[in-house]
mmCIF file as gemmi writes it, N, C-alpha and C atoms, coordinates in Angstrom:
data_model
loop_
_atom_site.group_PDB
_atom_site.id
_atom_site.type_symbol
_atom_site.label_atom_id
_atom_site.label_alt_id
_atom_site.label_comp_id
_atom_site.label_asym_id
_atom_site.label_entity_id
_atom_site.label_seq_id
_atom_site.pdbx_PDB_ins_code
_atom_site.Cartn_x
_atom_site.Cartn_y
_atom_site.Cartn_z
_atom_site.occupancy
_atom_site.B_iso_or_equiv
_atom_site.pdbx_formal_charge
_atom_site.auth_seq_id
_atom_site.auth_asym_id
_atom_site.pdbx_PDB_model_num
ATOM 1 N N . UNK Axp A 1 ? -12.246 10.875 -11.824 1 0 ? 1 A 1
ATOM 2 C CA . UNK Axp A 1 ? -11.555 11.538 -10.765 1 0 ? 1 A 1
ATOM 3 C C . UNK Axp A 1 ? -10.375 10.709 -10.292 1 0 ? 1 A 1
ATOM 4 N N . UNK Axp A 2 ? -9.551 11.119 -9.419 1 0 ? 2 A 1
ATOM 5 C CA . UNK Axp A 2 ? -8.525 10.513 -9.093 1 0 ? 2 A 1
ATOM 6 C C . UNK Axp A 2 ? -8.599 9.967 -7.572 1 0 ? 2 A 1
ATOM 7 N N . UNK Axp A 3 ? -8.439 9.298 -7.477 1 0 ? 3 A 1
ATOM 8 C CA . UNK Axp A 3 ? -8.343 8.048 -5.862 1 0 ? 3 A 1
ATOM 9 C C . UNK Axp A 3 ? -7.751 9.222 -4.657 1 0 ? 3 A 1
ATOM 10 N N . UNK Axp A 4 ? -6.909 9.997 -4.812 1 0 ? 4 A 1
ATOM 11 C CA . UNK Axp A 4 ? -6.515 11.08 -3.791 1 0 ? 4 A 1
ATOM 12 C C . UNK Axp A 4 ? -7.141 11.841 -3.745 1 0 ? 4 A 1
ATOM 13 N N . UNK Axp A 5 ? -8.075 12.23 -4.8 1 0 ? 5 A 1
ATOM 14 C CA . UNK Axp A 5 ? -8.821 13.596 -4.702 1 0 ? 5 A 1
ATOM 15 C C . UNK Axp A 5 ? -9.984 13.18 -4.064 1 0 ? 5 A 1
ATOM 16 N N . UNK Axp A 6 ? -10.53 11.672 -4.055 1 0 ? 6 A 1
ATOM 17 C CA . UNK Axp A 6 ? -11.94 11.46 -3.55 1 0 ? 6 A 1
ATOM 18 C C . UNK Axp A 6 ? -11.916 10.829 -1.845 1 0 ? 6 A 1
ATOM 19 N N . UNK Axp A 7 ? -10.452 10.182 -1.637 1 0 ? 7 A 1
ATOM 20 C CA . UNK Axp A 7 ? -10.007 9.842 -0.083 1 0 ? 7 A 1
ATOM 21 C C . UNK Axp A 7 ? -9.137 10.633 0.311 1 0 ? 7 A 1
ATOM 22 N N . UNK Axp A 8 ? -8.787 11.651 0.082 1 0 ? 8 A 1
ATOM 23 C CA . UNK Axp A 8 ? -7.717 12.419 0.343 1 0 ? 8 A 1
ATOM 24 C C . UNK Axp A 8 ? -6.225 11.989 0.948 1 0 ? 8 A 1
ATOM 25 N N . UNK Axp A 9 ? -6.094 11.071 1.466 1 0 ? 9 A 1
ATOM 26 C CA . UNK Axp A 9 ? -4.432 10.423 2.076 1 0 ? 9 A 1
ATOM 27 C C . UNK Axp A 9 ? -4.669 9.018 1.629 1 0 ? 9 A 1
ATOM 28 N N . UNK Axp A 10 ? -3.547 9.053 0.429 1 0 ? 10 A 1
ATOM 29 C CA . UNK Axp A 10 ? -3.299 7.53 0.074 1 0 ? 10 A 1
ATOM 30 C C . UNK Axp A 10 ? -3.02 6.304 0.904 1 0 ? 10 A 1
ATOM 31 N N . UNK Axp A 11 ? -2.88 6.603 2.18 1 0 ? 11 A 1
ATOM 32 C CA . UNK Axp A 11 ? -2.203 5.939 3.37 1 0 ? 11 A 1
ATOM 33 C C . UNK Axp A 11 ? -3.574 5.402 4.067 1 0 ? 11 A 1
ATOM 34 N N . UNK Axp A 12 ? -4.725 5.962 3.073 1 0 ? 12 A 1
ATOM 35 C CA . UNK Axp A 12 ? -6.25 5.333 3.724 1 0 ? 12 A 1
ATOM 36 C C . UNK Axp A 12 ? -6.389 3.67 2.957 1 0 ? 12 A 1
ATOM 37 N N . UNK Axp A 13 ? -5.708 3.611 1.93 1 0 ? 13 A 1
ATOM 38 C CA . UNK Axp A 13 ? -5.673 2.387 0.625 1 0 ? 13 A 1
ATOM 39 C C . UNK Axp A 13 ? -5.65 1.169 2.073 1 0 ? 13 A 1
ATOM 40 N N . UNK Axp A 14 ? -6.622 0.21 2.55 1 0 ? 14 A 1
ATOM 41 C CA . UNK Axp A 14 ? -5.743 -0.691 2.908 1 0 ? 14 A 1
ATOM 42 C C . UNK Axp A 14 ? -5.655 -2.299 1.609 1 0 ? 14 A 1
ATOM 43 N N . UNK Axp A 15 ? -6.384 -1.846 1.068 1 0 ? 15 A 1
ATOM 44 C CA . UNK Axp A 15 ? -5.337 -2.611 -0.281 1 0 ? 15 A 1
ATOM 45 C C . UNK Axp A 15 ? -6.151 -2.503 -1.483 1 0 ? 15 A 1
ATOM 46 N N . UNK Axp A 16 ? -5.991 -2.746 -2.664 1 0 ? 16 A 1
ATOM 47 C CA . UNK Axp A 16 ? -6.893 -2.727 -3.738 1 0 ? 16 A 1
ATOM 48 C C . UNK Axp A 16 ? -7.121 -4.035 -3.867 1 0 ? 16 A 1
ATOM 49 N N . UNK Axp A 17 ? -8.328 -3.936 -4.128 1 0 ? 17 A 1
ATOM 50 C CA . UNK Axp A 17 ? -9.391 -5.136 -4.002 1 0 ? 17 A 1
ATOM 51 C C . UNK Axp A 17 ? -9.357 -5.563 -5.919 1 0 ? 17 A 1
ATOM 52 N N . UNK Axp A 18 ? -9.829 -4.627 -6.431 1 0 ? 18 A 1
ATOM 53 C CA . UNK Axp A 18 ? -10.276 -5.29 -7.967 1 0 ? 18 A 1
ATOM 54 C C . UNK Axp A 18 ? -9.441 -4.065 -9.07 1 0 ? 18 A 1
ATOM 55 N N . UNK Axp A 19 ? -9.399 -4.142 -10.225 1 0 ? 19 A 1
ATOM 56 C CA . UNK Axp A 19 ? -9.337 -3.379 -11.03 1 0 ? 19 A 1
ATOM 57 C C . UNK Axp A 19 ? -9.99 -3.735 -12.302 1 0 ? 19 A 1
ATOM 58 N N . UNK Axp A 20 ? -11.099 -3.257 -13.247 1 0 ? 20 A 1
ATOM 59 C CA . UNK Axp A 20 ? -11.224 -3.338 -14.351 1 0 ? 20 A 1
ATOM 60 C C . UNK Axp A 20 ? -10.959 -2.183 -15.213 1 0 ? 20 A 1
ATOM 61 N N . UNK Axp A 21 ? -10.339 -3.184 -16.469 1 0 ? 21 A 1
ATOM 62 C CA . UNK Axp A 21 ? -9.635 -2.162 -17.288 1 0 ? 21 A 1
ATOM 63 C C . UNK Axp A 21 ? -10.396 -2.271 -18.615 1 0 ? 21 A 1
ATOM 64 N N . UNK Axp A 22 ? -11.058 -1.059 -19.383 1 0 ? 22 A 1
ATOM 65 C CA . UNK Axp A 22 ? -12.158 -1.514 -20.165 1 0 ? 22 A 1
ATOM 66 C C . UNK Axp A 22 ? -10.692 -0.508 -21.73 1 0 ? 22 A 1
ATOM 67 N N . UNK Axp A 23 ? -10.489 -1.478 -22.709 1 0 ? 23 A 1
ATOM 68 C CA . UNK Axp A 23 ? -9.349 -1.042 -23.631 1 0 ? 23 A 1
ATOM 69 C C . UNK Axp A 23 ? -10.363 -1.173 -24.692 1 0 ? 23 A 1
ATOM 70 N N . UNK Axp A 24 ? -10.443 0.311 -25.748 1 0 ? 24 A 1
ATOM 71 C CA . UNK Axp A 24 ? -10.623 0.645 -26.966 1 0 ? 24 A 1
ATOM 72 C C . UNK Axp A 24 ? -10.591 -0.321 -27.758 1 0 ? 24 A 1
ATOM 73 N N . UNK Axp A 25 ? -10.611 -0.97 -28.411 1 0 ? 25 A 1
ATOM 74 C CA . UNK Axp A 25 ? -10.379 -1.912 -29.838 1 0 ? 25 A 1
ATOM 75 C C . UNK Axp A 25 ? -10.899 -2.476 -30.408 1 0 ? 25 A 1
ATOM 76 N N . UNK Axp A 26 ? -10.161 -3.193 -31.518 1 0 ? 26 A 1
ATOM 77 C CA . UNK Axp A 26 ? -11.206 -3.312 -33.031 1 0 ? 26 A 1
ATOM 78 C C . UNK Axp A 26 ? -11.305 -5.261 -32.096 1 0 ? 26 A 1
ATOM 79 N N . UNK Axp A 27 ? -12.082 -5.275 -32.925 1 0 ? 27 A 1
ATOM 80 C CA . UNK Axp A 27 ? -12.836 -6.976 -32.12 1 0 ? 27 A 1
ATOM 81 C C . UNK Axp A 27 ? -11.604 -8.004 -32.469 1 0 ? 27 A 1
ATOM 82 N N . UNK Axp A 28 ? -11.126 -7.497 -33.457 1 0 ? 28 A 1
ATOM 83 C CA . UNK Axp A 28 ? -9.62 -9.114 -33.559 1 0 ? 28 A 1
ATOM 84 C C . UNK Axp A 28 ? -8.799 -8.688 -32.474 1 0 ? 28 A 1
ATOM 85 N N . UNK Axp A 29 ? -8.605 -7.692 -31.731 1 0 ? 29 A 1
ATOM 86 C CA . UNK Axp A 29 ? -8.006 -7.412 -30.373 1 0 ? 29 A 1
ATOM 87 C C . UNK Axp A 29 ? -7.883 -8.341 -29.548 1 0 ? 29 A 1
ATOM 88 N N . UNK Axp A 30 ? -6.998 -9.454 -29.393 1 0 ? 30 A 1
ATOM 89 C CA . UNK Axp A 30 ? -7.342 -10.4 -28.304 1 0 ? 30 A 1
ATOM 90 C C . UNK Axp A 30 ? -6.597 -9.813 -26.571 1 0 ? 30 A 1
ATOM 91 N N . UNK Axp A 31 ? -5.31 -8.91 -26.865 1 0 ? 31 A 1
ATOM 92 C CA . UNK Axp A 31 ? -4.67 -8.745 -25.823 1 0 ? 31 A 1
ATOM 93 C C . UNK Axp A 31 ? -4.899 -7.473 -24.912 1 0 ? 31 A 1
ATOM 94 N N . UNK Axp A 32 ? -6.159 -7.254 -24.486 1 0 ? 32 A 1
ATOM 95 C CA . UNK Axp A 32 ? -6.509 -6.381 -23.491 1 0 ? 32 A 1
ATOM 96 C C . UNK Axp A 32 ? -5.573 -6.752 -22.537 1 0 ? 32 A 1
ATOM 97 N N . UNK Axp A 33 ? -5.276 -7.954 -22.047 1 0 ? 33 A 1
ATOM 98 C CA . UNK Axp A 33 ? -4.56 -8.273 -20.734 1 0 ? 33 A 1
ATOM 99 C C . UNK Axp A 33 ? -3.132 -6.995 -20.632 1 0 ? 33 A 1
ATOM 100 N N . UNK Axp A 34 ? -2.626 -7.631 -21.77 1 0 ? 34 A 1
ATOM 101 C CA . UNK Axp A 34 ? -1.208 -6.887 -21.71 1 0 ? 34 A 1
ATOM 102 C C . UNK Axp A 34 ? -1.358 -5.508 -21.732 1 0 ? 34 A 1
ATOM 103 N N . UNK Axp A 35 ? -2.507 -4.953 -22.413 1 0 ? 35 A 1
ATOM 104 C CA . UNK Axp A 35 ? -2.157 -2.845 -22.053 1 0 ? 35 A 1
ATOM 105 C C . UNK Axp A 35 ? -2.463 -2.878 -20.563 1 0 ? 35 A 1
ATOM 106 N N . UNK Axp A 36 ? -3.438 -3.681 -19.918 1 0 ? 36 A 1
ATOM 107 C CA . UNK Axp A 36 ? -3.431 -2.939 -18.557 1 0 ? 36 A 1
ATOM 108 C C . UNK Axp A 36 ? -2.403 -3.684 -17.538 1 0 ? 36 A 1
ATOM 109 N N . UNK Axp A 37 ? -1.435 -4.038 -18.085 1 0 ? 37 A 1
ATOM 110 C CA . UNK Axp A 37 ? -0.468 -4.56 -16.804 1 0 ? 37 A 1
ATOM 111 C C . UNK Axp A 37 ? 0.281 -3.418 -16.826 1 0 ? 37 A 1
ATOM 112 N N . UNK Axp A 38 ? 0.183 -2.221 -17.141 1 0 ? 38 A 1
ATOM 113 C CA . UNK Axp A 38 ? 0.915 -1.31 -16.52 1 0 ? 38 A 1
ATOM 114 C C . UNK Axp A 38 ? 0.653 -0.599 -15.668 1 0 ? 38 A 1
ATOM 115 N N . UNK Axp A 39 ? -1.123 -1.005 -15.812 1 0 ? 39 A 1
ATOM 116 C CA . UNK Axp A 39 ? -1.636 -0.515 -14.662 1 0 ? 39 A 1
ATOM 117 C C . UNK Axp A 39 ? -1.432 -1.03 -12.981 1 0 ? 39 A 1
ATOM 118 N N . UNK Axp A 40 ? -1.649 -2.143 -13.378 1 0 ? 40 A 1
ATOM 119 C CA . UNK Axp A 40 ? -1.319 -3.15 -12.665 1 0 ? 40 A 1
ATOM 120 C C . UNK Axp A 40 ? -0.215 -3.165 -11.292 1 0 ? 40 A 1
ATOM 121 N N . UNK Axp A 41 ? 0.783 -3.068 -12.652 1 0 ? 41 A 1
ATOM 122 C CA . UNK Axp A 41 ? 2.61 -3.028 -12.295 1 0 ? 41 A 1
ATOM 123 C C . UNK Axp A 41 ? 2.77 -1.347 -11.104 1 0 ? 41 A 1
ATOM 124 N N . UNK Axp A 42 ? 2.112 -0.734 -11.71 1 0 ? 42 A 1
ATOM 125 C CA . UNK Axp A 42 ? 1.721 1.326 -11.006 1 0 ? 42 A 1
ATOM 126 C C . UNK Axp A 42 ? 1.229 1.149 -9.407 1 0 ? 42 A 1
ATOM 127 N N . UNK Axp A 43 ? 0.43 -0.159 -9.523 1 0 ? 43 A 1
ATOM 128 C CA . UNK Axp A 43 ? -0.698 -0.186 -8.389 1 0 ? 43 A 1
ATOM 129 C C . UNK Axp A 43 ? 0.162 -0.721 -7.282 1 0 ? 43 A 1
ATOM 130 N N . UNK Axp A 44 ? 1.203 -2.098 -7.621 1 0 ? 44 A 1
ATOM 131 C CA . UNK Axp A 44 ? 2.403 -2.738 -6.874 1 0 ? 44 A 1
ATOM 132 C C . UNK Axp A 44 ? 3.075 -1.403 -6.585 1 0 ? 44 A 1
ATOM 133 N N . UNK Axp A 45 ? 3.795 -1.01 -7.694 1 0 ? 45 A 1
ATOM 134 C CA . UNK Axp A 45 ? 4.812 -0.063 -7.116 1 0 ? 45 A 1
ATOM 135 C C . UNK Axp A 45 ? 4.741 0.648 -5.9 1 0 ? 45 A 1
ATOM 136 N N . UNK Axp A 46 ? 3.205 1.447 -5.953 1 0 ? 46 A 1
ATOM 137 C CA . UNK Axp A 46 ? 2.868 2.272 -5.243 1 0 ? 46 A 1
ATOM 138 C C . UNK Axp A 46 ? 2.119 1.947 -3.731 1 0 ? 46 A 1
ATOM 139 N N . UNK Axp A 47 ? 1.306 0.901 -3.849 1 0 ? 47 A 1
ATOM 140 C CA . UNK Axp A 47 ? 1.209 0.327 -2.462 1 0 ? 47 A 1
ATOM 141 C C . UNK Axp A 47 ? 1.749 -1.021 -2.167 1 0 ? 47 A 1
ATOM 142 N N . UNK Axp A 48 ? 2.762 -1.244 -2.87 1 0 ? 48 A 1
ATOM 143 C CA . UNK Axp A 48 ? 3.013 -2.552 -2.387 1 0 ? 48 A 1
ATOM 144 C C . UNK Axp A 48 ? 2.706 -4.035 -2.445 1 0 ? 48 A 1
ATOM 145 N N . UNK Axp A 49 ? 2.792 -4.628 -1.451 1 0 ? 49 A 1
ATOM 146 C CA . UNK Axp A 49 ? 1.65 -5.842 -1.315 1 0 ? 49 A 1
ATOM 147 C C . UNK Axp A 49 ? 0.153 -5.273 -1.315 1 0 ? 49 A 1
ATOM 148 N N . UNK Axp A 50 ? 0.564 -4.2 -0.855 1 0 ? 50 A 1
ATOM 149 C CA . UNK Axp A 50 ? -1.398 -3.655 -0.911 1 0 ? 50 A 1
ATOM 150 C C . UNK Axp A 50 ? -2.364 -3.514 -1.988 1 0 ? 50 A 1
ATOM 151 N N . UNK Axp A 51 ? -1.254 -3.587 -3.094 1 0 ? 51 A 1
ATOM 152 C CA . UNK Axp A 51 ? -1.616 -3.018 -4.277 1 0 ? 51 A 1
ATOM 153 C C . UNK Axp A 51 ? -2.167 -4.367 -5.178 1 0 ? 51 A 1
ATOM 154 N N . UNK Axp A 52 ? -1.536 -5.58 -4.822 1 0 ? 52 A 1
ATOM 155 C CA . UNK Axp A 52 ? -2.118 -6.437 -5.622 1 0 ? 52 A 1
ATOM 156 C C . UNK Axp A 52 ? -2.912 -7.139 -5.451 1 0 ? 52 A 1
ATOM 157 N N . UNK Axp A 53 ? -3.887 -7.318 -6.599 1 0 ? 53 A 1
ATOM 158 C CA . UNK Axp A 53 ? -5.375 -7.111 -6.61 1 0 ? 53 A 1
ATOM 159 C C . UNK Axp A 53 ? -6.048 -8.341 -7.726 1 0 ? 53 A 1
ATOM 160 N N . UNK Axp A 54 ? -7.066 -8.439 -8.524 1 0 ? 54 A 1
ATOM 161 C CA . UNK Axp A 54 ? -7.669 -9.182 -8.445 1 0 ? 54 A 1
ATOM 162 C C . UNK Axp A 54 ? -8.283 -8.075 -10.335 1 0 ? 54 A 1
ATOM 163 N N . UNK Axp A 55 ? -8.58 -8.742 -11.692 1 0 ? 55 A 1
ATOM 164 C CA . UNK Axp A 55 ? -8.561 -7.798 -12.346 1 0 ? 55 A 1
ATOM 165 C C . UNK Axp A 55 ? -9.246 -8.299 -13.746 1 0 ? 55 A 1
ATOM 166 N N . UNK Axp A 56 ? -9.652 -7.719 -14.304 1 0 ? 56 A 1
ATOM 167 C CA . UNK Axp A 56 ? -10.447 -8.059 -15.262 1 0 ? 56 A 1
ATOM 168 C C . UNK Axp A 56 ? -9.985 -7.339 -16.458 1 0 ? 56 A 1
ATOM 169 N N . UNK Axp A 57 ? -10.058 -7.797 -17.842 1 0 ? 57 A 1
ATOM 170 C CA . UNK Axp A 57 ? -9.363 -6.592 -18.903 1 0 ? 57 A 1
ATOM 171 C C . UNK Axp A 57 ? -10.411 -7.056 -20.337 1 0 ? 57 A 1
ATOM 172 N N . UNK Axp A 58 ? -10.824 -5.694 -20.721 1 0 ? 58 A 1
ATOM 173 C CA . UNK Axp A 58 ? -12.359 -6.014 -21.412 1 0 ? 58 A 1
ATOM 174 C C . UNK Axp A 58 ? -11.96 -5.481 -22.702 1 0 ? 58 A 1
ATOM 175 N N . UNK Axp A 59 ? -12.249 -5.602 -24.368 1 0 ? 59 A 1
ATOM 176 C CA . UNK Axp A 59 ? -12.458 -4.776 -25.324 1 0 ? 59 A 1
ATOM 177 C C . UNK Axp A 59 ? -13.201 -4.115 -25.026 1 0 ? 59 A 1
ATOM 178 N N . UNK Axp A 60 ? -13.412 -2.681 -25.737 1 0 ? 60 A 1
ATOM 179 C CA . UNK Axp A 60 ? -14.819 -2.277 -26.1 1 0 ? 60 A 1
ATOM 180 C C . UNK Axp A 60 ? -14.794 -1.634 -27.421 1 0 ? 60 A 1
ATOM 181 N N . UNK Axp A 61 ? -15.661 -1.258 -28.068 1 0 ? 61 A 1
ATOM 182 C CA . UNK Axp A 61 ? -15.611 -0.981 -29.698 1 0 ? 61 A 1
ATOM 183 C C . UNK Axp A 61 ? -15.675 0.376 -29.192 1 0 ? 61 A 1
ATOM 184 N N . UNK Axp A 62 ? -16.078 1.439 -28.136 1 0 ? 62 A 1
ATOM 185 C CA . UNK Axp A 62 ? -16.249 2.636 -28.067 1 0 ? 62 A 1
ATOM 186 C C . UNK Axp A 62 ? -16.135 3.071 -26.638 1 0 ? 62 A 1
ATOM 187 N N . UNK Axp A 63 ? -15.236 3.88 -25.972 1 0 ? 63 A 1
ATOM 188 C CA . UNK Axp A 63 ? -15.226 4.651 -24.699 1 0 ? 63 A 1
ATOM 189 C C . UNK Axp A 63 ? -15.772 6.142 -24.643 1 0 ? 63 A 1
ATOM 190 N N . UNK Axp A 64 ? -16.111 6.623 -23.855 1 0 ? 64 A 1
ATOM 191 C CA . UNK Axp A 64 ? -16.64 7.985 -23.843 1 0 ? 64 A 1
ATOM 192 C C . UNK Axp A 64 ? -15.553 8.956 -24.158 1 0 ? 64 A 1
ATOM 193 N N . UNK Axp A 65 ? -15.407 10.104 -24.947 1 0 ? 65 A 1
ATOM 194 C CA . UNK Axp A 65 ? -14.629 10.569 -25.375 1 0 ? 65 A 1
ATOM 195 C C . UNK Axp A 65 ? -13.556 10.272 -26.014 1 0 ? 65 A 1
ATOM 196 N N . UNK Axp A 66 ? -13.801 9.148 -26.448 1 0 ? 66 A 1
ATOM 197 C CA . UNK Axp A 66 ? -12.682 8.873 -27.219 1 0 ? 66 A 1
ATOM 198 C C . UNK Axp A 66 ? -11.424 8.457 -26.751 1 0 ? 66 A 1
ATOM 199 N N . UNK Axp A 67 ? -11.586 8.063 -25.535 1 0 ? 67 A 1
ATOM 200 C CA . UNK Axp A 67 ? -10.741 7.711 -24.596 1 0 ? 67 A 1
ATOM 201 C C . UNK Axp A 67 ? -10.254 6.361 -24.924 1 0 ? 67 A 1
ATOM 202 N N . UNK Axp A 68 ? -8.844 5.993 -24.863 1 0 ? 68 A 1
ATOM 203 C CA . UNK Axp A 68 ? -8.598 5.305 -25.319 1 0 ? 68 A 1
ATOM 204 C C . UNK Axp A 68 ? -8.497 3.253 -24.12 1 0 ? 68 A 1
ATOM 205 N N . UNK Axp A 69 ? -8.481 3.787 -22.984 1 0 ? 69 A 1
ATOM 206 C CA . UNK Axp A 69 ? -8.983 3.464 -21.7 1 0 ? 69 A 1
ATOM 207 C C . UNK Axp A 69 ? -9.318 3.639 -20.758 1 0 ? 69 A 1
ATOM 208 N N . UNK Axp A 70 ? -10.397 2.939 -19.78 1 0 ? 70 A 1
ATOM 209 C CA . UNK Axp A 70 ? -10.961 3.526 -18.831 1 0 ? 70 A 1
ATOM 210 C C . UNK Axp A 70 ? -11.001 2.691 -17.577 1 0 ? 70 A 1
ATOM 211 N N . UNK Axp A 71 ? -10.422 3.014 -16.495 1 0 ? 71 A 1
ATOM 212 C CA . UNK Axp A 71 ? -9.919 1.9 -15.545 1 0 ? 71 A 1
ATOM 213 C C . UNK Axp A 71 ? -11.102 2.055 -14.428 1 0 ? 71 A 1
ATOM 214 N N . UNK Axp A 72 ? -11.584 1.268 -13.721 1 0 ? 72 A 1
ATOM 215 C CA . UNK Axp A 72 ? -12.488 1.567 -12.926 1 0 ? 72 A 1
ATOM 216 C C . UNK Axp A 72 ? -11.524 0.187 -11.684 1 0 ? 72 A 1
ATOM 217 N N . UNK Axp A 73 ? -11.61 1.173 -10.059 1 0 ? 73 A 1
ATOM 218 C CA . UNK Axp A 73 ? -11.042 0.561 -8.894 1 0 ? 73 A 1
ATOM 219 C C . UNK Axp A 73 ? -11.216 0.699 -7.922 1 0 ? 73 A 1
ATOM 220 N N . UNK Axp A 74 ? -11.728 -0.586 -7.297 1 0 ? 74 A 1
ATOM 221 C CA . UNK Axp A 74 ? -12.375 -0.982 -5.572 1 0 ? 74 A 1
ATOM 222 C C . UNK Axp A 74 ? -11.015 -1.105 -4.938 1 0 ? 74 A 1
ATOM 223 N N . UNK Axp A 75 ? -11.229 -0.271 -4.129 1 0 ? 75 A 1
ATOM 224 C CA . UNK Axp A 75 ? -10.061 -0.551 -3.094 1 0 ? 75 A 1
ATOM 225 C C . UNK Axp A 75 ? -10.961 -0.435 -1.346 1 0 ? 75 A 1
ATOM 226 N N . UNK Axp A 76 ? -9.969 -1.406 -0.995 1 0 ? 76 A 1
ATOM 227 C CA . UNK Axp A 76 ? -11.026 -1.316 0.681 1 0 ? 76 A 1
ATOM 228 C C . UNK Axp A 76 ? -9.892 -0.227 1.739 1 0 ? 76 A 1
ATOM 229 N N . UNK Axp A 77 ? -10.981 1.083 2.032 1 0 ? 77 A 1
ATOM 230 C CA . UNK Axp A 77 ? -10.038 2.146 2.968 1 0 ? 77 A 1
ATOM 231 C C . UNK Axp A 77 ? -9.925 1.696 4.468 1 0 ? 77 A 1
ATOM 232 N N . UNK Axp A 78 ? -8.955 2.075 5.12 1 0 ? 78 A 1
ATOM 233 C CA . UNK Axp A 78 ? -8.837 2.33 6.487 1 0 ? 78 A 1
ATOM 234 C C . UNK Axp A 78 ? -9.725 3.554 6.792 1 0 ? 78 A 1
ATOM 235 N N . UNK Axp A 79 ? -10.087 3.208 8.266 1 0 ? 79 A 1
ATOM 236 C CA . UNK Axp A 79 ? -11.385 4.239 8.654 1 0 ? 79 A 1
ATOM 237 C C . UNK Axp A 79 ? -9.771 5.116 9.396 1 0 ? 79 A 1
Protein backbone atom coordinates (compact mmCIF):
# COMPACT_ATOMS: atom_id res chain seq x y z
CA UNK A 1 0.00 0.00 0.00
CA UNK A 2 1.06 3.44 -0.20
CA UNK A 3 2.08 5.78 2.98
CA UNK A 4 -0.93 8.35 1.91
CA UNK A 5 -3.42 5.87 1.51
CA UNK A 6 -2.76 4.33 5.08
CA UNK A 7 -2.13 8.11 7.00
CA UNK A 8 -4.00 10.01 4.77
CA UNK A 9 -2.03 13.74 4.90
CA UNK A 10 1.59 13.47 4.21
CA UNK A 11 2.04 16.50 6.49
CA UNK A 12 1.40 13.65 9.39
CA UNK A 13 5.34 12.26 8.32
CA UNK A 14 7.20 13.82 11.29
CA UNK A 15 10.22 12.19 9.79
CA UNK A 16 11.23 8.79 8.45
CA UNK A 17 12.82 6.82 10.84
CA UNK A 18 14.23 3.61 8.78
CA UNK A 19 13.93 2.28 5.31
CA UNK A 20 14.67 -1.30 4.18
CA UNK A 21 15.14 -2.02 0.75
CA UNK A 22 15.00 -5.83 0.01
CA UNK A 23 16.62 -5.92 -4.17
CA UNK A 24 16.05 -9.12 -6.42
CA UNK A 25 19.48 -10.64 -7.32
CA UNK A 26 21.72 -13.25 -8.33
CA UNK A 27 24.21 -13.73 -5.09
CA UNK A 28 27.48 -12.08 -6.98
CA UNK A 29 25.18 -8.89 -6.57
CA UNK A 30 27.23 -6.90 -4.22
CA UNK A 31 25.50 -3.35 -4.88
CA UNK A 32 22.05 -3.39 -3.32
CA UNK A 33 23.19 -0.03 -1.76
CA UNK A 34 23.19 1.84 -5.02
CA UNK A 35 19.48 0.69 -6.53
CA UNK A 36 17.91 1.96 -3.40
CA UNK A 37 19.46 5.44 -3.23
CA UNK A 38 16.82 6.51 -5.34
CA UNK A 39 14.75 5.71 -2.95
CA UNK A 40 16.42 7.36 -0.61
CA UNK A 41 17.18 10.61 -2.73
CA UNK A 42 12.59 10.53 -3.32
CA UNK A 43 12.32 10.43 0.54
CA UNK A 44 14.82 13.90 0.89
CA UNK A 45 13.16 15.46 -1.91
CA UNK A 46 9.87 15.05 -0.58
CA UNK A 47 10.12 15.66 3.14
CA UNK A 48 13.11 17.24 3.44
CA UNK A 49 15.28 17.04 6.46
CA UNK A 50 12.40 14.86 7.53
CA UNK A 51 13.05 12.50 5.12
CA UNK A 52 16.47 11.43 6.07
CA UNK A 53 16.60 8.33 7.63
CA UNK A 54 18.55 5.50 8.70
CA UNK A 55 18.56 2.25 5.98
CA UNK A 56 19.41 -1.05 5.26
CA UNK A 57 19.76 -2.62 1.52
CA UNK A 58 19.42 -6.56 1.34
CA UNK A 59 19.78 -9.20 -1.78
CA UNK A 60 17.24 -11.63 -2.04
CA UNK A 61 17.25 -14.61 -4.57
CA UNK A 62 13.25 -14.23 -4.75
CA UNK A 63 10.45 -11.39 -4.02
CA UNK A 64 6.79 -12.09 -4.13
CA UNK A 65 5.60 -11.66 -7.52
CA UNK A 66 8.30 -11.27 -9.12
CA UNK A 67 8.84 -8.04 -7.98
CA UNK A 68 11.81 -6.74 -8.63
CA UNK A 69 11.98 -4.63 -5.15
CA UNK A 70 10.33 -4.31 -2.09
CA UNK A 71 10.80 -1.33 0.23
CA UNK A 72 9.44 -1.60 3.64
CA UNK A 73 9.18 2.14 5.94
CA UNK A 74 8.96 3.32 9.65
CA UNK A 75 8.23 6.66 9.75
CA UNK A 76 7.23 8.38 13.19
CA UNK A 77 3.55 10.43 12.56
CA UNK A 78 2.36 13.59 14.12
CA UNK A 79 -0.81 12.93 16.20
Amino acid sequence: GSLKGAIGDLDRVERVVKLLGMVRCTPDFGNTPAVMNGASDLLVAVFGERGRHARSAVGMYELPLGMPVEVEMVVALRD
